[in-house]
Every structure is written in C-alpha cells, then in structure tokens.
Coordinates of C-alpha atoms in Angstrom, one line a residue:
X183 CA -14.8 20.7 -6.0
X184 CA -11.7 19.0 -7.4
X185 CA -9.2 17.9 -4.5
X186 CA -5.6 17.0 -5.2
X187 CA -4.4 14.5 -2.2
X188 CA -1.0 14.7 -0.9
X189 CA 0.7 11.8 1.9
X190 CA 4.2 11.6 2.8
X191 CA 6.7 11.3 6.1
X192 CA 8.8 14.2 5.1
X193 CA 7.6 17.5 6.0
X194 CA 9.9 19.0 2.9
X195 CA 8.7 16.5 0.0
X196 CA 5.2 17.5 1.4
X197 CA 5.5 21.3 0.8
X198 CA 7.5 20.9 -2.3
X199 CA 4.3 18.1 -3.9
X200 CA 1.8 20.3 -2.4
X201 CA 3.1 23.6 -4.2
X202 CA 3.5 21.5 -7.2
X203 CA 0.1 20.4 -7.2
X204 CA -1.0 23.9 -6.7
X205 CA 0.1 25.4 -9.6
X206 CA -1.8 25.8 -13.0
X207 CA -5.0 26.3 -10.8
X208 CA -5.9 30.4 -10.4
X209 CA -8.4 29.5 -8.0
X210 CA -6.5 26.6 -5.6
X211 CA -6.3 26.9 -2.0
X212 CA -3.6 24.5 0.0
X213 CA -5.0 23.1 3.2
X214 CA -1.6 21.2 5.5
X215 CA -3.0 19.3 8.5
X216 CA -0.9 18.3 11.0
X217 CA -1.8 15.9 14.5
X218 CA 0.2 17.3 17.0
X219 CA 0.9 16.0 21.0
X220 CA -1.9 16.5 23.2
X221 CA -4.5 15.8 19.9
X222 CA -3.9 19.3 18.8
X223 CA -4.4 19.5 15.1
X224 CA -2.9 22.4 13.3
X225 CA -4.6 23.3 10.0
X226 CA -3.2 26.3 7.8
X227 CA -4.6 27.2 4.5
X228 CA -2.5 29.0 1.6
X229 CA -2.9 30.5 -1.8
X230 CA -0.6 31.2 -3.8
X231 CA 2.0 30.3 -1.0
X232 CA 0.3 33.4 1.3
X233 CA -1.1 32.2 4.6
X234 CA -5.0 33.1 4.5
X235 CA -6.2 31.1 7.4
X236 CA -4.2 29.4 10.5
X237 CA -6.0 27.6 13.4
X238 CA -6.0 24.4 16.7
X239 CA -8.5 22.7 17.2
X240 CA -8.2 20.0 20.3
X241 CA -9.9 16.3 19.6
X242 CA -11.5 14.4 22.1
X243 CA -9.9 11.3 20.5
X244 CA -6.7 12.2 19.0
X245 CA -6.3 10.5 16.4
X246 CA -5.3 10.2 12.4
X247 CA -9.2 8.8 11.3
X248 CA -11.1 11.2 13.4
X249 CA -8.3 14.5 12.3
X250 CA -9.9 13.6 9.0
X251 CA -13.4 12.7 10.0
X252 CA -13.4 16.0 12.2
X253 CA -11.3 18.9 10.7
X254 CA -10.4 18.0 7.0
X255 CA -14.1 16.6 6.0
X256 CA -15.1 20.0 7.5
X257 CA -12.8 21.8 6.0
X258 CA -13.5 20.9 2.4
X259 CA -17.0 21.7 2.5
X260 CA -16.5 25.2 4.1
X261 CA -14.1 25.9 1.3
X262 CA -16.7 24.4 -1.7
X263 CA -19.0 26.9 0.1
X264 CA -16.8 29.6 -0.5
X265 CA -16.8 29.0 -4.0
X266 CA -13.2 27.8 -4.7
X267 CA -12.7 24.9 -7.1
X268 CA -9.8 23.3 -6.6
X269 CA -7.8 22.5 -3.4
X270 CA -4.2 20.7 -2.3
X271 CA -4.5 18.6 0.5
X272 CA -1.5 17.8 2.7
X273 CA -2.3 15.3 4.9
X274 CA -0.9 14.6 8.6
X275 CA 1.7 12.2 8.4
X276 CA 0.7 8.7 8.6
X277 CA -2.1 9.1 7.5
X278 CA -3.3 7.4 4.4
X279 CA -5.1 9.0 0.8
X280 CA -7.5 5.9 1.0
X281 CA -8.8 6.8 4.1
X282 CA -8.8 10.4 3.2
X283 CA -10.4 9.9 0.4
X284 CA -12.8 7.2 1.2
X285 CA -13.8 9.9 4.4
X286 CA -14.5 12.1 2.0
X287 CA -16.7 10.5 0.1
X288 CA -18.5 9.3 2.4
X289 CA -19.0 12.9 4.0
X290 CA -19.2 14.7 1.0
X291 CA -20.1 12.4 -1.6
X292 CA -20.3 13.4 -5.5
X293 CA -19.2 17.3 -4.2
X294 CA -15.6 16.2 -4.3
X295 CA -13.7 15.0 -7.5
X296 CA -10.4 13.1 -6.7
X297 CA -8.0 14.5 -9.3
X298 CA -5.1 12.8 -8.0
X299 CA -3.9 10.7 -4.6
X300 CA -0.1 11.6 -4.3
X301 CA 2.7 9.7 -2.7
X302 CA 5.5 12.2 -1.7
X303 CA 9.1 10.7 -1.4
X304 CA 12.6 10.6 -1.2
X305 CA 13.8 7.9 -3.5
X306 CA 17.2 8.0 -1.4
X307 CA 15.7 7.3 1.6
X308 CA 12.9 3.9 0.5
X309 CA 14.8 1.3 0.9
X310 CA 15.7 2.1 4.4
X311 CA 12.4 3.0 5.4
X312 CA 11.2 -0.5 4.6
X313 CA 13.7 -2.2 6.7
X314 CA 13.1 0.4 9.4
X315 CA 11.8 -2.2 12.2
X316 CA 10.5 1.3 14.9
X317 CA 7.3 2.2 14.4
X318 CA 5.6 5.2 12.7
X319 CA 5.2 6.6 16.8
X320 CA 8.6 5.5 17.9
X321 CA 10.3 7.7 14.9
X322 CA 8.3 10.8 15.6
X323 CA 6.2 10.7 12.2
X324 CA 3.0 10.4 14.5
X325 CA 1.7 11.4 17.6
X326 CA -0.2 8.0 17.9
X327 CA 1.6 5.7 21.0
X328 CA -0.4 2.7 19.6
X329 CA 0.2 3.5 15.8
X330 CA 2.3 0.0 15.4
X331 CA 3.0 0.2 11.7
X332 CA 6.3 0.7 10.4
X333 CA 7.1 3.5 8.1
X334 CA 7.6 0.3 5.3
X335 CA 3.9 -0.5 5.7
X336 CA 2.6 3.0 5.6
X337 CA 4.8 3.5 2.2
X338 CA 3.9 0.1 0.7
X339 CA 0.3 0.9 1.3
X340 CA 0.6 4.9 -0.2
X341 CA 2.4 3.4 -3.3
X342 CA -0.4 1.0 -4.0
X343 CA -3.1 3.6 -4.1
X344 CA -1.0 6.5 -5.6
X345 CA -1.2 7.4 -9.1
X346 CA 1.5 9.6 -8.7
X347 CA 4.8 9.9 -6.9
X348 CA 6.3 13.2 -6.3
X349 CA 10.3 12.3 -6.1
X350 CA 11.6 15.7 -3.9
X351 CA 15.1 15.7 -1.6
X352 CA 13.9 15.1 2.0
X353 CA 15.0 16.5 4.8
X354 CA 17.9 14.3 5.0
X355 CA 19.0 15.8 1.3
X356 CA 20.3 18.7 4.0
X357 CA 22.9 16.7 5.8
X358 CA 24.2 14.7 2.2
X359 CA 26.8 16.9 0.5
X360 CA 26.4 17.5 -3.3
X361 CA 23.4 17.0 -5.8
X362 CA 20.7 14.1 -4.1
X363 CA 19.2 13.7 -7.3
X364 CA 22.8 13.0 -8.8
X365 CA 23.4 10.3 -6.2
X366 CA 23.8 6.6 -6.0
X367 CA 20.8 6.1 -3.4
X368 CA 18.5 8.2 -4.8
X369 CA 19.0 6.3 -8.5
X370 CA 18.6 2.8 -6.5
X371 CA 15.7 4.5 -4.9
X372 CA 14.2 5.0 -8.1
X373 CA 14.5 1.7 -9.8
X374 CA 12.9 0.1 -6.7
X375 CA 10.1 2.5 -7.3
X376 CA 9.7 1.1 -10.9
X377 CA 9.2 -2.3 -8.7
X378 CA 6.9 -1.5 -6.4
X379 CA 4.4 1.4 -7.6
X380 CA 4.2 -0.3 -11.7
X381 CA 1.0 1.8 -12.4
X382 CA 2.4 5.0 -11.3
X383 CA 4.0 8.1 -12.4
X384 CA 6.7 8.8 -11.1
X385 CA 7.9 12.7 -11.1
X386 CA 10.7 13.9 -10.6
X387 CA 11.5 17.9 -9.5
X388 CA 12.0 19.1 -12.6
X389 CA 9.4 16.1 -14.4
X390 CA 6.4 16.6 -16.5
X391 CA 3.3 16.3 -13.9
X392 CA 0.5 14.6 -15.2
X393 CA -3.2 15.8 -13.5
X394 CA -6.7 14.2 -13.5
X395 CA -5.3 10.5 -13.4
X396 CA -6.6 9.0 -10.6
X397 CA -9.0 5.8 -10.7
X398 CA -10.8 5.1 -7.8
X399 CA -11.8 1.8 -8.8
X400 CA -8.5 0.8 -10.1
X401 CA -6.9 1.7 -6.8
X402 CA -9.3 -0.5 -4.7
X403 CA -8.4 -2.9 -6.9
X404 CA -5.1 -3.0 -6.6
X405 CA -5.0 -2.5 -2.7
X406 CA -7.0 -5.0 -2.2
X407 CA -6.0 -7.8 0.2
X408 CA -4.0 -11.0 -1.5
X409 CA -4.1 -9.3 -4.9
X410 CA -0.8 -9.0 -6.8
X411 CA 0.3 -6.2 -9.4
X412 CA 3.4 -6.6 -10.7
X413 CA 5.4 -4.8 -13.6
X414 CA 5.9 -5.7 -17.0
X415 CA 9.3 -5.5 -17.0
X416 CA 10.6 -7.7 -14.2
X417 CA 14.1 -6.3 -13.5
X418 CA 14.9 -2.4 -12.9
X419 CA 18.3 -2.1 -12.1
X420 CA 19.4 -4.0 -9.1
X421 CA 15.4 -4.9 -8.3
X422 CA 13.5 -8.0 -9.5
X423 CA 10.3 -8.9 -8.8
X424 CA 9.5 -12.7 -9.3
X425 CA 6.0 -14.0 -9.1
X426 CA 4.8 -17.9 -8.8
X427 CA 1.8 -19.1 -8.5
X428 CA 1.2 -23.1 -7.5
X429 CA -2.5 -24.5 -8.8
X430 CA -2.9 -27.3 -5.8
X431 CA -3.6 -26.8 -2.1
X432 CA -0.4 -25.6 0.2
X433 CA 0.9 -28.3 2.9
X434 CA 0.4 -26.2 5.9
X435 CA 3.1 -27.7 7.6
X436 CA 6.1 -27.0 4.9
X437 CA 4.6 -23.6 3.8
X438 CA 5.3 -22.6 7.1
X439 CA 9.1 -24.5 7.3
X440 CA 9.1 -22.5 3.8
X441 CA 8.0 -18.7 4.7
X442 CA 11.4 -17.5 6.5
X443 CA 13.3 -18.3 3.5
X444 CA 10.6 -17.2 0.8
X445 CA 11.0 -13.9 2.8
X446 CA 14.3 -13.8 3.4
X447 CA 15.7 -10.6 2.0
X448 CA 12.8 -9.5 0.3
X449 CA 11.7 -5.7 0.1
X450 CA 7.8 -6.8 -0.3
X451 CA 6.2 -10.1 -0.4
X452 CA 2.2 -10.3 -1.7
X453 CA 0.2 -12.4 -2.6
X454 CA -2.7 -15.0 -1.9
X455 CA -2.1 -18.5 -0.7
X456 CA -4.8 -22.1 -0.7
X457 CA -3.6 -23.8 1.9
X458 CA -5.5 -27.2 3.0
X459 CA -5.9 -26.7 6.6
X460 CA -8.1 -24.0 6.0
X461 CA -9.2 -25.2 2.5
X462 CA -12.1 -22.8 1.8
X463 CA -10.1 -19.0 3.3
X464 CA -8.7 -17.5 1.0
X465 CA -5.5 -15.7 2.3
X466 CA -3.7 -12.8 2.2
X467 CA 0.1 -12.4 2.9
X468 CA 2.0 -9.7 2.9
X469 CA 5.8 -9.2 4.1
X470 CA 7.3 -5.4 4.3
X471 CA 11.1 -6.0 4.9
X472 CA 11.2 -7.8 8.0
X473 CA 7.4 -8.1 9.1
X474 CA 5.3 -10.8 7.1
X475 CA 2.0 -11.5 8.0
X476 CA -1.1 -13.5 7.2
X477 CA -4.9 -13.0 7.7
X478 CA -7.7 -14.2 6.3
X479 CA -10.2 -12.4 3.6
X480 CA -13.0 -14.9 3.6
X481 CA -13.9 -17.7 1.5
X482 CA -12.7 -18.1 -2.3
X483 CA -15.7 -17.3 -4.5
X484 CA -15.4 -21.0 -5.8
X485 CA -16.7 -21.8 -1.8
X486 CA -19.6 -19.7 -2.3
X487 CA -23.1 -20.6 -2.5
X488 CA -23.7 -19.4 -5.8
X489 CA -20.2 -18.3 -7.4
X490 CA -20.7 -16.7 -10.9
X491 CA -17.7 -16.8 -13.1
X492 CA -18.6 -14.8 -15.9
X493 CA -19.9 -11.7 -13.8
X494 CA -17.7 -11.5 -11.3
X495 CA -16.3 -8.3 -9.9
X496 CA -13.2 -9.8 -8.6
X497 CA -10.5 -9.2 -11.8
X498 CA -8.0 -11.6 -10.2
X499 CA -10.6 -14.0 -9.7
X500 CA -11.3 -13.5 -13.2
X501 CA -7.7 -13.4 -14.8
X502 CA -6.9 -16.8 -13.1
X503 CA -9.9 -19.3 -13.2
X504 CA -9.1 -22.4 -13.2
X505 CA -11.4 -25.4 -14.5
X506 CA -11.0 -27.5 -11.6
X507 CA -10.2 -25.5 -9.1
X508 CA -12.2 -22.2 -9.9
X509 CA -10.1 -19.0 -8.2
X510 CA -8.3 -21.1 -5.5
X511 CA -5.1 -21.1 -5.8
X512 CA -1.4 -20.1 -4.5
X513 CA -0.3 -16.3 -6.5
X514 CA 3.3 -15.0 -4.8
X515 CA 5.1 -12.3 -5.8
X516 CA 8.9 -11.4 -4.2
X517 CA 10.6 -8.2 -4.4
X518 CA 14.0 -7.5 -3.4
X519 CA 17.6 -7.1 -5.0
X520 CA 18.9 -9.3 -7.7
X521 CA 21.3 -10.9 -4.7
X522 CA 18.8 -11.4 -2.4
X523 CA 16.0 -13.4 -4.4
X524 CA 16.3 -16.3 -5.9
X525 CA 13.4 -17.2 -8.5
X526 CA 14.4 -20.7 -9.1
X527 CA 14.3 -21.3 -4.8
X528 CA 11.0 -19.5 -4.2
X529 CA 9.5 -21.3 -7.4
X530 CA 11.1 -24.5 -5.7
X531 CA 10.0 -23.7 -2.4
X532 CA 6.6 -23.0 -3.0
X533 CA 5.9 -26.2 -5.8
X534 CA 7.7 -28.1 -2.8
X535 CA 4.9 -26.9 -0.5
X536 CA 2.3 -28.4 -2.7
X537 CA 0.5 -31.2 -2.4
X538 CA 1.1 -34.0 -4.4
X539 CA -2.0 -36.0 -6.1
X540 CA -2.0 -38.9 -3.5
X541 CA -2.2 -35.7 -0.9
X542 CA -5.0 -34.5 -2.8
X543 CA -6.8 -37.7 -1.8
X544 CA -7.0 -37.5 2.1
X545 CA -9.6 -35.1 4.1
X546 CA -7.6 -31.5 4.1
X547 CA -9.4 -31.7 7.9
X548 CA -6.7 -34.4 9.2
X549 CA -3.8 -31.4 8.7
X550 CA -2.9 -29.5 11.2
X551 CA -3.5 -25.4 10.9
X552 CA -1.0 -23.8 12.3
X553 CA -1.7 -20.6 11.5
X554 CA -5.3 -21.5 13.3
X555 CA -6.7 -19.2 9.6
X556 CA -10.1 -21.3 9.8
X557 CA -11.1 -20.6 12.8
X558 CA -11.1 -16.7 12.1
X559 CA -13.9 -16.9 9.3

C-alpha cells in the first residue's frame, strides 16, 4: 500500500494538503486523526471528499506516539486488507512524519510504501511560529500538558524530513483582508522556506505537485543530530544562512561567553561542535529562535576502536575528514535575516573560541566542562 503522510498545526492547510494529495488516485482513501482531551482520538476516513467511516476510540495513555502505535498502525493495515492502494494520512497535530513513518514500518514493514512525508504551512505565519516562546500544549495544537516543544521545534524538525511543503492560507488567512498569497508576509515566509527546507519542494496552491519523492534514507540523514544541510544559494531575499566550521578543539569557557551572541537573532542555529572539555563527544547544537540547546550524540568515529574512513556510513563524516583530526571538528550554520547575522562576527566568534597551538599542548582534562557533556556518555 502506498501512503502519502501529511503534518501540520493548521487544521485548514491540513485539509487543503490532504485533498491535494488525494487526487490523481481512483482508489485513495483519506484517513484525519486527531488527539483530543480526555485521550479521545477521533479518526474519520474519506474518499473522494465523502465521509465512509467516523469513529473514538479512548487510550489508556493518551498520547501522540501511542495514537499512532494504537489507531493509525491499525488503521493502515485494515485498509491494505480491504484492498485499497493508496491512502492520505493526516496526522494529529504535533505529531511528527518520522515517527509516523518509522511506526509504520516497524508495524507494517515492506507492506507500506512512503510516497511522500508532507509538511503543511502557512508561509505568513513561519517566522512567528519560531519565535513563539508557549509550547505546542499551551497554544492548543496538542492535548499533551507535558508536550514542551515549541511550535518552532516541531516545524524545524517537519521541514528537515519533508520532501514537500504544501504552502495553503491558514486559518489566520480568514482574519487578513485581501489576497494571503499576494502579501508581504507570506512572500517573506517563503524565502525563509528556501533557507531552511533546501531539499524540498515547495508548492504552492495553484503549484505543480510532484509525487513518489520521498527518500527515507536521505531524510535520516539529514535529521540526524549535529548534521548541517544548507542551500546552495546562501541568501533568499531578506534570509542568509552562514556556515563556519573551525578544525581545532573549542575553548569551553569562551564558546560558552560566545553562544548568546552566535545566537542572537538567529531563526535556526545547527550544527556540531569539538570542544576540549569533553574531547571525545561529539555534539550536537541546535537553536530554534530563542531556545538553543546542546546534547551529546556519542563519541566521534575518529574515538572509536576501530574507525573506518573509507566505509563509513556517516556522509558528514565522510564529506569532512580531516588528516589529523579525522571527523572532529567545529561545523555551524546560522540562519536569520540579513540584519540580524553577521558572518564576519560568528566566523570571528567561533575561530576566537578556538584553541590556539600552545592550547593544543596542555591535557584537554585540566578545562573546565561546563556544559558537564562528558559526563553524559
């Protein structure tokens, strides 16, 4: 069975992606989950926009992993064993097409074919979603009380994974007066689309949809923790992206005078950082307008017992190997507007943090950690 996946925070670019996606297929069935209060999930199942099947089902655990685990896993399969081939799912909100999908393969394995994970969005409405600071349960997009992430996070994480973005008016278009697709925000919207999803399509309502482009293994990649994707073209508009990367060890103790200003008015920060009080973690940071974070992803493949170079599966381990240093190393990359990041000061900032060659000399152990990163492995 071939599964079109749809995730969004807005009900109306939901229904408009998932009719979308339904069309060209004589045989597709739309399946809309929502997690309600109380862990009532409401499913409904359409074809050809005509309501075939409505139902509640009450979870023991309410919540977005086990809606999926428990009623859309379930779901699939029953419809497979009815015989129809393709089907739109409209996930709850908040909840992710990796999770979905990997759920799905895990339950149903080589029955399902991922034709396309789908990220549905108002362009006019981005920016200020990732510099929302209330979280995904505080602004009523999930029924979750400890669901901490901000509606940022969820979209920076969607538009890593997606192949696609659907570009609909939300339900804010309602309130705006004249054409949202006309409109200043919406154009804005778009170029910082350009910035932050490179790889993917993005469609417009009346755009040419493109179906039976999504690559699992490609979108791992790219979601992976500390990697960095960036686009070719480093301006789009009013949005740059600026990317650095530093070959020696970080000081600990001026990366961390330095990380308020290297995220200072940036959109997304990612990357992967070496820093010497925790020599042999590799890092991951990310910053989502104004939450940054660290946290550690192991030890570089250099550290390793028996690290293997030439058949690694790690393409950004790959792409920068050094001779000395193997794939440790400092990779940043800033997004934001052209007024608000500064690639000369974050390329000064973070060589600054470096250490210099008599550094290099002395035990990394005598630093202080202040992030307290080695201790985690």
């Amino acid at each position: 069975m071939h599964l079109s996946v749809v995730s969004s925070l807005d009900s109306r670019c939901r229904e408009a992606a998932a009719a979308r996606l339904d069309q060209g297929h004589p045989d597709s069935v739309t399946v809309f989950h929502d997690l309600l209060d109380g862990s009532l999930v409401l499913r409904r199942i359409l074809r050809g926009g005509r309501l075939l099947e409505q139902a509640e089902t009450v979870l023991e655990h309410g919540c977005l992993s086990c809606t999926v685990k428990l009623d859309v896993v379930p779901t699939v399969e029953r419809l497979a064993g009815l015989g129809h081939q393709h089907a739109v799912l409209a996930l709850p909100p908040g909840v992710s097409v990796e999770m979905a999908i990997a759920e799905l393969g895990h339950g149903l394995g080589a029955a399902v074919v991922i034709d396309n994970a789908v990220l549905a969005i108002d362009p006019a409405e981005l920016e200020d979603h990732i510099w929302d600071k209330h979280t995904l349960f505080e602004s009523g997009f999930t029924a979750i009380p400890d669901d901490n992430r901000t509606s940022g996070e969820f979209l920076i994480g969607e538009l890593a994974h997606a192949d696609t973005v659907l570009a609909h008016p939300g339900m804010g278009a309602a309130l705006a007066a004249g054409n949202r697709e006309q409109g200043e925000p919406w154009r804005q919207g778009t170029e910082l689309l350009a910035q932050l999803a490179p790889h993917a399509a993005v469609v417009g309502p009346s755009g040419m949809f493109r179906p039976g482009c999504y690559d699992g293994s490609e979108a791992l990649a790219r979601t992976r923790r500390g990697s960095v994707r960036v686009p070719l073209e480093s301006e789009s508009g009013c949005f740059l992206t600026v990317l650095h990367k530093v070959e020696r060890p970080l000081h600990p103790g001026r990366f961390r005078a330095a990380l308020p200003q290297l995220a200072a008015g940036s959109h997304w920060m990612r990357g992967r950082l070496w820093i010497a009080s925790a020599a042999r973690t590799r890092i991951a940071v990310q910053g989502v307008g104004p939450r940054v974070w660290l946290e550690s992803t192991g030890q570089w493949i250099a550290d390793q017992e028996a690290p293997v170079p030439a058949g690694m599966s790690d393409v950004d381990a790959a792409l920068d190997w050094h001779p000395r240093f193997g794939d440790r190393g400092t990779v940043l990359a800033v997004t934001g507007r052209g007024e608000d990041v500064d690639a000369a000061e974050i390329r000064e900032l973070l060589d600054g943090c470096a250490l210099s060659e008599e550094e290099m000399l002395r035990d990394f152990r005598e630093l202080e950690d202040p992030f307290e990163l080695e201790a985690t492995l």
